[in-house]
mmCIF file of C-alpha atoms in Angstrom:
data_model
loop_
_atom_site.group_PDB
_atom_site.id
_atom_site.type_symbol
_atom_site.label_atom_id
_atom_site.label_comp_id
_atom_site.label_asym_id
_atom_site.label_seq_id
_atom_site.Cartn_x
_atom_site.Cartn_y
_atom_site.Cartn_z
ATOM 1 C CA MET A 21 0.000 0.000 0.000
ATOM 2 C CA LYS A 22 1.815 3.062 -1.285
ATOM 3 C CA ALA A 23 0.264 5.512 1.183
ATOM 4 C CA LEU A 24 1.508 3.311 4.038
ATOM 5 C CA HIS A 25 5.036 3.075 2.613
ATOM 6 C CA ASP A 26 5.062 6.868 2.260
ATOM 7 C CA LYS A 27 3.802 7.370 5.801
ATOM 8 C CA ILE A 28 6.426 4.966 7.204
ATOM 9 C CA ALA A 29 9.141 6.768 5.221
ATOM 10 C CA LYS A 30 7.982 10.113 6.577
ATOM 11 C CA GLU A 31 7.095 9.281 10.190
ATOM 12 C CA GLY A 32 8.379 5.792 11.018
ATOM 13 C CA LEU A 33 11.548 5.360 13.050
ATOM 14 C CA VAL A 34 13.787 2.298 12.811
ATOM 15 C CA VAL A 35 14.809 1.789 16.442
ATOM 16 C CA SER A 36 16.793 -1.391 15.732
ATOM 17 C CA ASP A 37 16.870 -4.105 13.079
ATOM 18 C CA GLN A 38 13.899 -5.635 14.942
ATOM 19 C CA ILE A 39 11.831 -2.647 16.034
ATOM 20 C CA LEU A 40 10.026 -0.095 13.857
ATOM 21 C CA LYS A 41 8.396 2.736 15.778
ATOM 22 C CA VAL A 42 5.153 3.956 14.192
ATOM 23 C CA ASP A 43 3.598 5.472 17.276
ATOM 24 C CA SER A 44 3.064 8.898 15.737
ATOM 25 C CA PHE A 45 0.229 7.599 13.515
ATOM 26 C CA ILE A 46 -0.693 3.981 14.361
ATOM 27 C CA ASN A 47 -0.158 2.771 17.889
ATOM 28 C CA HIS A 48 0.035 5.611 20.395
ATOM 29 C CA GLN A 49 -0.938 8.769 18.577
ATOM 30 C CA VAL A 50 -3.365 7.871 15.794
ATOM 31 C CA ASP A 51 -4.230 9.631 12.522
ATOM 32 C CA PRO A 52 -7.913 8.680 12.099
ATOM 33 C CA GLU A 53 -8.215 9.603 8.404
ATOM 34 C CA PHE A 54 -5.179 7.489 7.585
ATOM 35 C CA ILE A 55 -6.526 4.548 9.596
ATOM 36 C CA MET A 56 -9.758 4.815 7.598
ATOM 37 C CA GLU A 57 -7.647 4.401 4.430
ATOM 38 C CA ILE A 58 -6.165 1.264 5.960
ATOM 39 C CA GLY A 59 -9.667 0.002 6.802
ATOM 40 C CA GLN A 60 -10.716 0.659 3.209
ATOM 41 C CA ALA A 61 -7.706 -1.292 1.888
ATOM 42 C CA PHE A 62 -8.661 -4.328 4.006
ATOM 43 C CA ALA A 63 -12.332 -3.969 3.030
ATOM 44 C CA ASN A 64 -11.341 -3.866 -0.654
ATOM 45 C CA HIS A 65 -9.259 -7.022 -0.318
ATOM 46 C CA PHE A 66 -11.631 -9.130 1.803
ATOM 47 C CA GLY A 67 -14.946 -7.505 0.829
ATOM 48 C CA GLY A 68 -16.220 -10.286 -1.426
ATOM 49 C CA GLN A 69 -15.850 -13.064 1.129
ATOM 50 C CA ASN A 70 -19.022 -12.698 3.220
ATOM 51 C CA ILE A 71 -17.220 -11.608 6.391
ATOM 52 C CA THR A 72 -19.666 -11.500 9.329
ATOM 53 C CA LYS A 73 -17.287 -10.183 11.975
ATOM 54 C CA VAL A 74 -13.857 -8.617 12.401
ATOM 55 C CA VAL A 75 -11.767 -9.803 15.352
ATOM 56 C CA THR A 76 -8.645 -8.220 16.821
ATOM 57 C CA ILE A 77 -6.598 -8.075 20.036
ATOM 58 C CA GLU A 78 -6.616 -5.200 22.523
ATOM 59 C CA ALA A 79 -5.275 -2.566 22.551
ATOM 60 C CA SER A 80 -3.372 -1.642 19.394
ATOM 61 C CA GLY A 81 -5.648 -3.527 16.996
ATOM 62 C CA ILE A 82 -8.865 -1.840 18.091
ATOM 63 C CA HIS A 83 -8.901 1.239 15.854
ATOM 64 C CA LEU A 84 -7.704 -0.809 12.866
ATOM 65 C CA ALA A 85 -10.503 -3.335 13.397
ATOM 66 C CA PHE A 86 -12.978 -0.507 13.929
ATOM 67 C CA ALA A 87 -12.125 1.163 10.611
ATOM 68 C CA THR A 88 -12.243 -2.155 8.740
ATOM 69 C CA ALA A 89 -15.528 -3.244 10.355
ATOM 70 C CA LEU A 90 -17.094 0.141 9.630
ATOM 71 C CA LYS A 91 -16.121 -0.166 5.954
ATOM 72 C CA LEU A 92 -17.394 -3.762 5.769
ATOM 73 C CA GLY A 93 -20.624 -2.961 7.653
ATOM 74 C CA VAL A 94 -20.131 -5.646 10.316
ATOM 75 C CA PRO A 95 -19.413 -5.632 14.083
ATOM 76 C CA PHE A 96 -15.996 -6.304 15.515
ATOM 77 C CA VAL A 97 -14.792 -8.026 18.673
ATOM 78 C CA TYR A 98 -11.568 -7.356 20.523
ATOM 79 C CA ALA A 99 -10.016 -10.241 22.407
ATOM 80 C CA LYS A 100 -8.975 -9.298 25.929
ATOM 81 C CA LYS A 101 -5.647 -10.037 27.542
ATOM 82 C CA LYS A 102 -7.272 -10.349 30.955
ATOM 83 C CA LYS A 103 -10.707 -11.649 31.842
ATOM 84 C CA ALA A 104 -12.888 -8.641 32.739
ATOM 85 C CA LEU A 105 -15.330 -8.634 35.667
ATOM 86 C CA THR A 106 -18.186 -8.184 33.201
ATOM 87 C CA GLN A 107 -17.246 -11.358 31.311
ATOM 88 C CA THR A 108 -19.718 -13.247 33.472
ATOM 89 C CA GLY A 109 -20.456 -16.027 30.989
ATOM 90 C CA GLY A 110 -18.085 -18.557 29.508
ATOM 91 C CA VAL A 111 -15.095 -17.542 27.441
ATOM 92 C CA TYR A 112 -12.948 -19.040 24.737
ATOM 93 C CA SER A 113 -9.338 -18.717 25.786
ATOM 94 C CA ALA A 114 -5.784 -19.355 24.553
ATOM 95 C CA PRO A 115 -2.393 -18.884 26.237
ATOM 96 C CA VAL A 116 0.080 -16.520 24.554
ATOM 97 C CA TYR A 117 3.684 -15.663 25.340
ATOM 98 C CA SER A 118 4.558 -12.075 24.444
ATOM 99 C CA PHE A 119 8.169 -11.614 23.372
ATOM 100 C CA THR A 120 7.709 -7.832 23.438
ATOM 101 C CA ARG A 121 6.402 -7.807 26.998
ATOM 102 C CA GLN A 122 8.339 -10.906 28.059
ATOM 103 C CA GLU A 123 5.327 -12.312 29.871
ATOM 104 C CA SER A 124 2.517 -14.807 29.355
ATOM 105 C CA TYR A 125 -1.148 -13.956 29.278
ATOM 106 C CA HIS A 126 -4.471 -15.504 28.288
ATOM 107 C CA LEU A 127 -6.413 -14.140 25.343
ATOM 108 C CA THR A 128 -10.143 -14.405 25.984
ATOM 109 C CA VAL A 129 -13.330 -13.852 23.953
ATOM 110 C CA SER A 130 -16.792 -14.272 25.456
ATOM 111 C CA LYS A 131 -18.679 -17.202 23.961
ATOM 112 C CA ASP A 132 -21.594 -14.833 23.299
ATOM 113 C CA TYR A 133 -19.706 -13.090 20.491
ATOM 114 C CA LEU A 134 -18.366 -15.894 18.323
ATOM 115 C CA SER A 135 -20.493 -18.610 16.749
ATOM 116 C CA ALA A 136 -20.126 -21.463 14.287
ATOM 117 C CA GLU A 137 -21.915 -19.344 11.655
ATOM 118 C CA ASP A 138 -19.315 -16.570 11.814
ATOM 119 C CA ARG A 139 -16.894 -15.893 8.966
ATOM 120 C CA ILE A 140 -14.048 -14.028 10.632
ATOM 121 C CA LEU A 141 -11.522 -11.515 9.361
ATOM 122 C CA VAL A 142 -8.696 -10.999 11.865
ATOM 123 C CA ILE A 143 -6.986 -7.591 11.810
ATOM 124 C CA ASP A 144 -3.806 -6.596 13.651
ATOM 125 C CA ASP A 145 -1.125 -3.919 13.503
ATOM 126 C CA PHE A 146 2.026 -6.074 13.322
ATOM 127 C CA LEU A 147 2.850 -9.646 12.321
ATOM 128 C CA ALA A 148 6.197 -10.843 13.678
ATOM 129 C CA THR A 149 6.343 -14.194 15.501
ATOM 130 C CA GLY A 150 2.603 -14.656 15.019
ATOM 131 C CA VAL A 151 2.081 -16.193 18.466
ATOM 132 C CA ALA A 152 -0.785 -13.852 19.411
ATOM 133 C CA LEU A 153 -2.490 -14.479 16.063
ATOM 134 C CA ARG A 154 -2.123 -18.232 16.499
ATOM 135 C CA GLY A 155 -3.810 -17.854 19.880
ATOM 136 C CA LEU A 156 -6.622 -15.927 18.238
ATOM 137 C CA ARG A 157 -6.923 -18.607 15.555
ATOM 138 C CA ASP A 158 -7.292 -21.226 18.319
ATOM 139 C CA ILE A 159 -10.122 -19.200 19.854
ATOM 140 C CA ILE A 160 -11.904 -18.915 16.487
ATOM 141 C CA LEU A 161 -11.581 -22.673 15.956
ATOM 142 C CA GLN A 162 -12.895 -23.345 19.484
ATOM 143 C CA ALA A 163 -16.024 -21.422 18.480
ATOM 144 C CA GLY A 164 -16.352 -23.510 15.306
ATOM 145 C CA ALA A 165 -16.200 -20.289 13.267
ATOM 146 C CA THR A 166 -14.416 -19.885 9.920
ATOM 147 C CA LEU A 167 -11.189 -17.879 9.767
ATOM 148 C CA VAL A 168 -11.443 -16.315 6.310
ATOM 149 C CA GLY A 169 -8.189 -14.390 6.502
ATOM 150 C CA VAL A 170 -5.817 -12.156 8.397
ATOM 151 C CA GLY A 171 -5.160 -8.512 7.514
ATOM 152 C CA ILE A 172 -1.904 -7.018 8.804
ATOM 153 C CA VAL A 173 -0.703 -3.435 8.573
ATOM 154 C CA ILE A 174 3.046 -4.088 8.907
ATOM 155 C CA GLU A 175 4.620 -7.508 8.509
ATOM 156 C CA LYS A 176 8.145 -8.241 9.664
ATOM 157 C CA SER A 177 8.782 -10.768 6.930
ATOM 158 C CA PHE A 178 12.160 -11.702 8.455
ATOM 159 C CA GLN A 179 10.305 -13.252 11.396
ATOM 160 C CA PRO A 180 8.521 -16.634 11.184
ATOM 161 C CA GLY A 181 4.906 -15.488 11.736
ATOM 162 C CA ARG A 182 3.655 -15.577 8.126
ATOM 163 C CA LYS A 183 5.303 -18.906 7.339
ATOM 164 C CA GLU A 184 3.871 -20.632 10.390
ATOM 165 C CA LEU A 185 0.368 -19.254 9.890
ATOM 166 C CA GLU A 186 0.392 -20.160 6.187
ATOM 167 C CA ALA A 187 1.468 -23.678 7.141
ATOM 168 C CA GLU A 188 -1.810 -23.855 9.075
ATOM 169 C CA GLY A 189 -3.735 -22.753 5.978
ATOM 170 C CA VAL A 190 -4.282 -19.139 6.986
ATOM 171 C CA GLN A 191 -4.608 -16.534 4.200
ATOM 172 C CA ILE A 192 -2.617 -13.383 5.060
ATOM 173 C CA HIS A 193 -2.799 -9.948 3.455
ATOM 174 C CA SER A 194 -0.188 -7.460 4.689
ATOM 175 C CA LEU A 195 -0.179 -3.816 3.586
ATOM 176 C CA ALA A 196 3.590 -3.469 4.108
ATOM 177 C CA ARG A 197 6.076 -6.363 4.180
ATOM 178 C CA ILE A 198 9.470 -5.541 5.598
ATOM 179 C CA GLN A 199 12.303 -7.747 4.368
ATOM 180 C CA SER A 200 14.909 -6.062 6.560
ATOM 181 C CA MET A 201 15.570 -2.727 8.202
ATOM 182 C CA SER A 202 18.428 -0.717 9.646
ATOM 183 C CA GLU A 203 19.274 2.898 10.287
ATOM 184 C CA ASP A 204 20.033 3.133 6.549
ATOM 185 C CA GLY A 205 16.422 2.398 5.676
ATOM 186 C CA ILE A 206 13.778 -0.229 5.103
ATOM 187 C CA LEU A 207 13.842 -2.915 2.417
ATOM 188 C CA TYR A 208 10.425 -4.245 1.458
ATOM 189 C CA VAL A 209 9.628 -7.686 0.083
ATOM 190 C CA SER A 210 10.066 -7.405 -3.671
ATOM 191 C CA ASP A 211 6.516 -8.259 -4.718
ATOM 192 C CA GLU A 212 5.178 -5.695 -2.277
ATOM 193 C CA ALA A 213 4.488 -3.149 -5.022
ATOM 194 C CA THR A 214 1.826 -5.413 -6.514
ATOM 195 C CA LEU A 215 -0.229 -5.728 -3.312
ATOM 196 C CA MET B 19 -28.647 10.670 24.164
ATOM 197 C CA LYS B 20 -31.824 8.840 23.277
ATOM 198 C CA ALA B 21 -30.194 6.309 20.940
ATOM 199 C CA LEU B 22 -27.848 5.313 23.769
ATOM 200 C CA HIS B 23 -30.680 4.933 26.298
ATOM 201 C CA ASP B 24 -32.535 2.775 23.775
ATOM 202 C CA LYS B 25 -29.449 0.651 23.103
ATOM 203 C CA ILE B 26 -28.812 0.161 26.841
ATOM 204 C CA ALA B 27 -32.486 -0.798 27.344
ATOM 205 C CA LYS B 28 -32.255 -3.329 24.511
ATOM 206 C CA GLU B 29 -28.767 -4.806 24.998
ATOM 207 C CA GLY B 30 -27.403 -3.665 28.364
ATOM 208 C CA LEU B 31 -27.409 -6.044 31.319
ATOM 209 C CA VAL B 32 -27.520 -4.883 34.933
ATOM 210 C CA VAL B 33 -25.169 -7.358 36.619
ATOM 211 C CA SER B 34 -25.427 -5.695 40.046
ATOM 212 C CA ASP B 35 -26.305 -2.280 41.447
ATOM 213 C CA GLN B 36 -22.699 -1.304 40.568
ATOM 214 C CA ILE B 37 -22.037 -3.050 37.255
ATOM 215 C CA LEU B 38 -23.737 -2.488 33.893
ATOM 216 C CA LYS B 39 -22.635 -4.857 31.157
ATOM 217 C CA VAL B 40 -22.573 -3.244 27.691
ATOM 218 C CA ASP B 41 -20.100 -5.583 26.092
ATOM 219 C CA SER B 42 -22.367 -6.510 23.179
ATOM 220 C CA PHE B 43 -21.954 -3.078 21.578
ATOM 221 C CA ILE B 44 -19.356 -0.946 23.409
ATOM 222 C CA ASN B 45 -16.528 -2.719 25.186
ATOM 223 C CA HIS B 46 -15.963 -6.223 23.867
ATOM 224 C CA GLN B 47 -18.095 -6.632 20.774
ATOM 225 C CA VAL B 48 -18.485 -3.237 19.110
ATOM 226 C CA ASP B 49 -21.171 -1.850 16.785
ATOM 227 C CA PRO B 50 -19.122 0.567 14.632
ATOM 228 C CA GLU B 51 -22.076 2.512 13.191
ATOM 229 C CA PHE B 52 -23.406 3.115 16.684
ATOM 230 C CA ILE B 53 -19.986 4.223 17.959
ATOM 231 C CA MET B 54 -19.857 6.702 15.067
ATOM 232 C CA GLU B 55 -23.146 8.171 16.353
ATOM 233 C CA ILE B 56 -21.498 8.543 19.761
ATOM 234 C CA GLY B 57 -18.491 10.232 18.152
ATOM 235 C CA GLN B 58 -20.856 12.605 16.350
ATOM 236 C CA ALA B 59 -22.613 13.454 19.634
ATOM 237 C CA PHE B 60 -19.288 14.380 21.263
ATOM 238 C CA ALA B 61 -18.206 16.325 18.161
ATOM 239 C CA ASN B 62 -21.494 18.258 18.230
ATOM 240 C CA HIS B 63 -21.041 19.166 21.884
ATOM 241 C CA PHE B 64 -17.340 20.082 21.853
ATOM 242 C CA GLY B 65 -16.985 21.074 18.183
ATOM 243 C CA GLY B 66 -16.797 24.838 18.692
ATOM 244 C CA GLN B 67 -13.957 24.777 21.207
ATOM 245 C CA ASN B 68 -10.869 24.487 18.975
ATOM 246 C CA ILE B 69 -9.950 20.984 20.123
ATOM 247 C CA THR B 70 -6.537 19.997 18.724
ATOM 248 C CA LYS B 71 -6.384 16.439 20.050
ATOM 249 C CA VAL B 72 -8.553 13.738 21.616
ATOM 250 C CA VAL B 73 -6.994 11.696 24.424
ATOM 251 C CA THR B 74 -8.242 8.430 25.927
ATOM 252 C CA ILE B 75 -7.015 5.392 27.880
ATOM 253 C CA GLU B 76 -6.374 1.963 26.376
ATOM 254 C CA ALA B 77 -8.150 -0.278 25.648
ATOM 255 C CA SER B 78 -11.875 0.417 25.931
ATOM 256 C CA GLY B 79 -11.667 4.130 25.104
ATOM 257 C CA ILE B 80 -9.832 3.675 21.805
ATOM 258 C CA HIS B 81 -12.736 3.202 19.395
ATOM 259 C CA LEU B 82 -14.726 5.955 21.128
ATOM 260 C CA ALA B 83 -11.792 8.366 20.808
ATOM 261 C CA PHE B 84 -11.265 7.261 17.215
ATOM 262 C CA ALA B 85 -14.850 8.019 16.200
ATOM 263 C CA THR B 86 -14.784 11.390 17.984
ATOM 264 C CA ALA B 87 -11.401 12.385 16.549
ATOM 265 C CA LEU B 88 -12.508 11.368 13.047
ATOM 266 C CA LYS B 89 -15.614 13.567 13.358
ATOM 267 C CA LEU B 90 -13.570 16.487 14.752
ATOM 268 C CA GLY B 91 -10.806 16.092 12.143
ATOM 269 C CA VAL B 92 -7.977 15.843 14.703
ATOM 270 C CA PRO B 93 -5.586 13.075 15.842
ATOM 271 C CA PHE B 94 -6.079 11.131 19.047
ATOM 272 C CA VAL B 95 -3.669 9.658 21.575
ATOM 273 C CA TYR B 96 -4.297 6.678 23.810
ATOM 274 C CA ALA B 97 -2.549 6.625 27.166
ATOM 275 C CA LYS B 98 -0.891 3.291 27.893
ATOM 276 C CA LYS B 99 -1.169 1.303 31.073
ATOM 277 C CA LYS B 100 2.342 -0.073 30.628
ATOM 278 C CA LYS B 101 5.340 1.594 29.088
ATOM 279 C CA ALA B 102 5.926 0.033 25.663
ATOM 280 C CA LEU B 103 9.390 -0.874 24.329
ATOM 281 C CA THR B 104 8.916 1.659 21.543
ATOM 282 C CA GLN B 105 8.345 4.506 24.012
ATOM 283 C CA THR B 106 12.027 5.299 23.809
ATOM 284 C CA GLY B 107 11.760 8.986 24.653
ATOM 285 C CA GLY B 108 10.437 10.585 27.813
ATOM 286 C CA VAL B 109 6.896 10.050 29.015
ATOM 287 C CA TYR B 110 4.378 11.868 31.141
ATOM 288 C CA SER B 111 3.100 9.464 33.758
ATOM 289 C CA ALA B 112 0.573 9.218 36.592
ATOM 290 C CA PRO B 113 -0.172 6.411 39.071
ATOM 291 C CA VAL B 114 -3.729 4.995 39.063
ATOM 292 C CA TYR B 115 -5.429 2.442 41.285
ATOM 293 C CA SER B 116 -8.043 0.404 39.427
ATOM 294 C CA PHE B 117 -10.960 -0.678 41.626
ATOM 295 C CA THR B 118 -12.221 -2.912 38.810
ATOM 296 C CA ARG B 119 -8.914 -4.727 38.409
ATOM 297 C CA GLN B 120 -7.884 -4.264 42.057
ATOM 298 C CA GLU B 121 -4.373 -3.324 41.051
ATOM 299 C CA SER B 122 -2.195 -0.256 40.527
ATOM 300 C CA TYR B 123 -0.644 0.793 37.265
ATOM 301 C CA HIS B 124 1.030 3.796 35.655
ATOM 302 C CA LEU B 125 -0.668 5.671 32.849
ATOM 303 C CA THR B 126 1.899 6.963 30.364
ATOM 304 C CA VAL B 127 1.855 9.257 27.321
ATOM 305 C CA SER B 128 4.984 9.988 25.294
ATOM 306 C CA LYS B 129 6.106 13.593 25.589
ATOM 307 C CA ASP B 130 6.180 13.756 21.782
ATOM 308 C CA TYR B 131 2.385 13.704 21.566
ATOM 309 C CA LEU B 132 1.233 16.345 24.045
ATOM 310 C CA SER B 133 2.339 19.965 24.001
ATOM 311 C CA ALA B 134 1.523 23.245 25.733
ATOM 312 C CA GLU B 135 -0.344 24.363 22.593
ATOM 313 C CA ASP B 136 -2.770 21.431 22.711
ATOM 314 C CA ARG B 137 -6.434 21.866 23.584
ATOM 315 C CA ILE B 138 -7.510 18.414 24.737
ATOM 316 C CA LEU B 139 -10.834 16.595 24.735
ATOM 317 C CA VAL B 140 -10.705 13.463 26.898
ATOM 318 C CA ILE B 141 -13.067 10.627 25.913
ATOM 319 C CA ASP B 142 -13.826 7.477 27.911
ATOM 320 C CA ASP B 143 -16.477 4.785 28.116
ATOM 321 C CA PHE B 144 -17.385 4.950 31.826
ATOM 322 C CA LEU B 145 -17.082 7.510 34.602
ATOM 323 C CA ALA B 146 -17.376 6.008 38.089
ATOM 324 C CA THR B 147 -14.718 6.857 40.681
ATOM 325 C CA GLY B 148 -12.884 9.004 38.139
ATOM 326 C CA VAL B 149 -9.435 7.940 39.316
ATOM 327 C CA ALA B 150 -8.175 7.041 35.832
ATOM 328 C CA LEU B 151 -9.471 10.334 34.439
ATOM 329 C CA ARG B 152 -7.794 12.272 37.234
ATOM 330 C CA GLY B 153 -4.547 10.511 36.305
ATOM 331 C CA LEU B 154 -5.065 11.540 32.706
ATOM 332 C CA ARG B 155 -5.778 15.131 33.798
ATOM 333 C CA ASP B 156 -2.455 15.107 35.694
ATOM 334 C CA ILE B 157 -0.653 14.004 32.532
ATOM 335 C CA ILE B 158 -2.316 16.773 30.478
ATOM 336 C CA LEU B 159 -1.316 19.348 33.102
ATOM 337 C CA GLN B 160 2.277 18.011 33.138
ATOM 338 C CA ALA B 161 2.403 18.756 29.402
ATOM 339 C CA GLY B 162 1.106 22.278 30.010
ATOM 340 C CA ALA B 163 -1.821 21.519 27.687
ATOM 341 C CA THR B 164 -5.402 22.736 28.202
ATOM 342 C CA LEU B 165 -8.064 20.214 29.230
ATOM 343 C CA VAL B 166 -11.132 21.593 27.433
ATOM 344 C CA GLY B 167 -13.538 18.913 28.601
ATOM 345 C CA VAL B 168 -14.323 15.258 29.197
ATOM 346 C CA GLY B 169 -16.828 13.263 27.157
ATOM 347 C CA ILE B 170 -18.220 10.138 28.799
ATOM 348 C CA VAL B 171 -20.524 7.530 27.305
ATOM 349 C CA ILE B 172 -22.015 6.167 30.547
ATOM 350 C CA GLU B 173 -21.705 7.933 33.876
ATOM 351 C CA LYS B 174 -22.454 6.179 37.152
ATOM 352 C CA SER B 175 -23.758 9.315 38.835
ATOM 353 C CA PHE B 176 -24.046 7.499 42.172
ATOM 354 C CA GLN B 177 -20.253 7.321 42.312
ATOM 355 C CA PRO B 178 -18.044 10.328 43.177
ATOM 356 C CA GLY B 179 -16.191 10.740 39.851
ATOM 357 C CA ARG B 180 -18.157 13.669 38.388
ATOM 358 C CA LYS B 181 -18.228 15.604 41.653
ATOM 359 C CA GLU B 182 -14.486 15.278 42.244
ATOM 360 C CA LEU B 183 -13.567 16.202 38.657
ATOM 361 C CA GLU B 184 -15.936 19.169 38.664
ATOM 362 C CA ALA B 185 -14.346 20.346 41.924
ATOM 363 C CA GLU B 186 -11.090 20.543 39.939
ATOM 364 C CA GLY B 187 -12.809 22.667 37.294
ATOM 365 C CA VAL B 188 -13.269 19.945 34.678
ATOM 366 C CA GLN B 189 -16.230 20.271 32.283
ATOM 367 C CA ILE B 190 -17.965 16.894 31.822
ATOM 368 C CA HIS B 191 -20.484 15.863 29.181
ATOM 369 C CA SER B 192 -21.996 12.401 29.662
ATOM 370 C CA LEU B 193 -24.324 10.825 27.123
ATOM 371 C CA ALA B 194 -26.108 8.698 29.748
ATOM 372 C CA ARG B 195 -26.156 9.450 33.480
ATOM 373 C CA ILE B 196 -27.277 6.606 35.686
ATOM 374 C CA GLN B 197 -28.783 7.631 39.019
ATOM 375 C CA SER B 198 -29.259 4.051 40.198
ATOM 376 C CA MET B 199 -29.772 0.606 38.764
ATOM 377 C CA SER B 200 -31.095 -2.794 39.817
ATOM 378 C CA GLU B 201 -32.568 -5.858 38.176
ATOM 379 C CA ASP B 202 -35.828 -3.864 37.957
ATOM 380 C CA GLY B 203 -34.236 -1.350 35.629
ATOM 381 C CA ILE B 204 -32.154 1.791 35.310
ATOM 382 C CA LEU B 205 -33.062 5.218 36.675
ATOM 383 C CA TYR B 206 -31.370 8.107 34.863
ATOM 384 C CA VAL B 207 -30.521 11.504 36.312
ATOM 385 C CA SER B 208 -33.651 13.620 35.837
ATOM 386 C CA ASP B 209 -32.163 16.307 33.601
ATOM 387 C CA GLU B 210 -30.714 13.664 31.314
ATOM 388 C CA ALA B 211 -33.435 14.174 28.683
ATOM 389 C CA THR B 212 -32.173 17.680 28.002
ATOM 390 C CA LEU B 213 -28.611 16.624 27.129
#
């Protein structure tokens, strides 16, 4: 997605060869108009596949899922990293180890909001190791729902997330795919321009 | 806001005289079109006051802030409950005790995203004790920014949050103000119909 590449070039900051900081427009301060463009890009790609619900993970996926769900005309659900007091009914749950936070947590979704009839589009900001997304996939399977695809804003293609999810049959659409990065710049996966 | 009262009547669940569950449309599963109506209501109320930025707290305020910021044509910032690895610069920070979670945490906002020129609208889903919002007010004051007002979706008017914030000079606009609630129903503050 050219607008995303341009925005990363203008505002992104390569902190290390592993960490790209995009918190001026995606995951701390947010540019709502730009996020609506991202939602439109996901809606364009997945729009013909009878999506009934968008699912993401709190907190940094919420506005991305919101924009996509608004464009698709469906509700969205955000998986929680802790069980809330108001989750009084049963939940689907999956354990996840966060490399970023260096801690384990349980993703949960109330059983009320996923059903076997649902056709799910998962949206998230980053794909790196893919462990959180694999947890979310487990939850969707527990509900008997169909995981139609995964939409990612920025993929770290040098990490194993895409490969491992694809090995499980998951269709992934990433708006930017980073091959490698350093203080000299960012190299995108070569077929990126065609996405 | 009549549409909100109607939605609460239809989908809300009074769990106890303290807890109202609205997780079918606000804070777990989300109805994006309805949240856009909420954003429009806040934009209508605060639109003439030269707001430069909307600020909220992760995770459940994010989509509400997004919708409001989109309608106002400004960016939004979500305060984090943990310092992220990508928050490499300095942060404004305030300690908060969560009665819901029964734990303490630090709210943080990167110094890059609040300035003395900013005129801030704070948006959140619930106002009860107001401790998180007072933490956020501290952060805004640390930045030297102006807190123009606070927009709340559901206020528990039987709790001290509004009174304590108003004593500090904060202007609050709540779309639904609950006087009391029980399994028999919800009683709203009497002047609510005029909001």
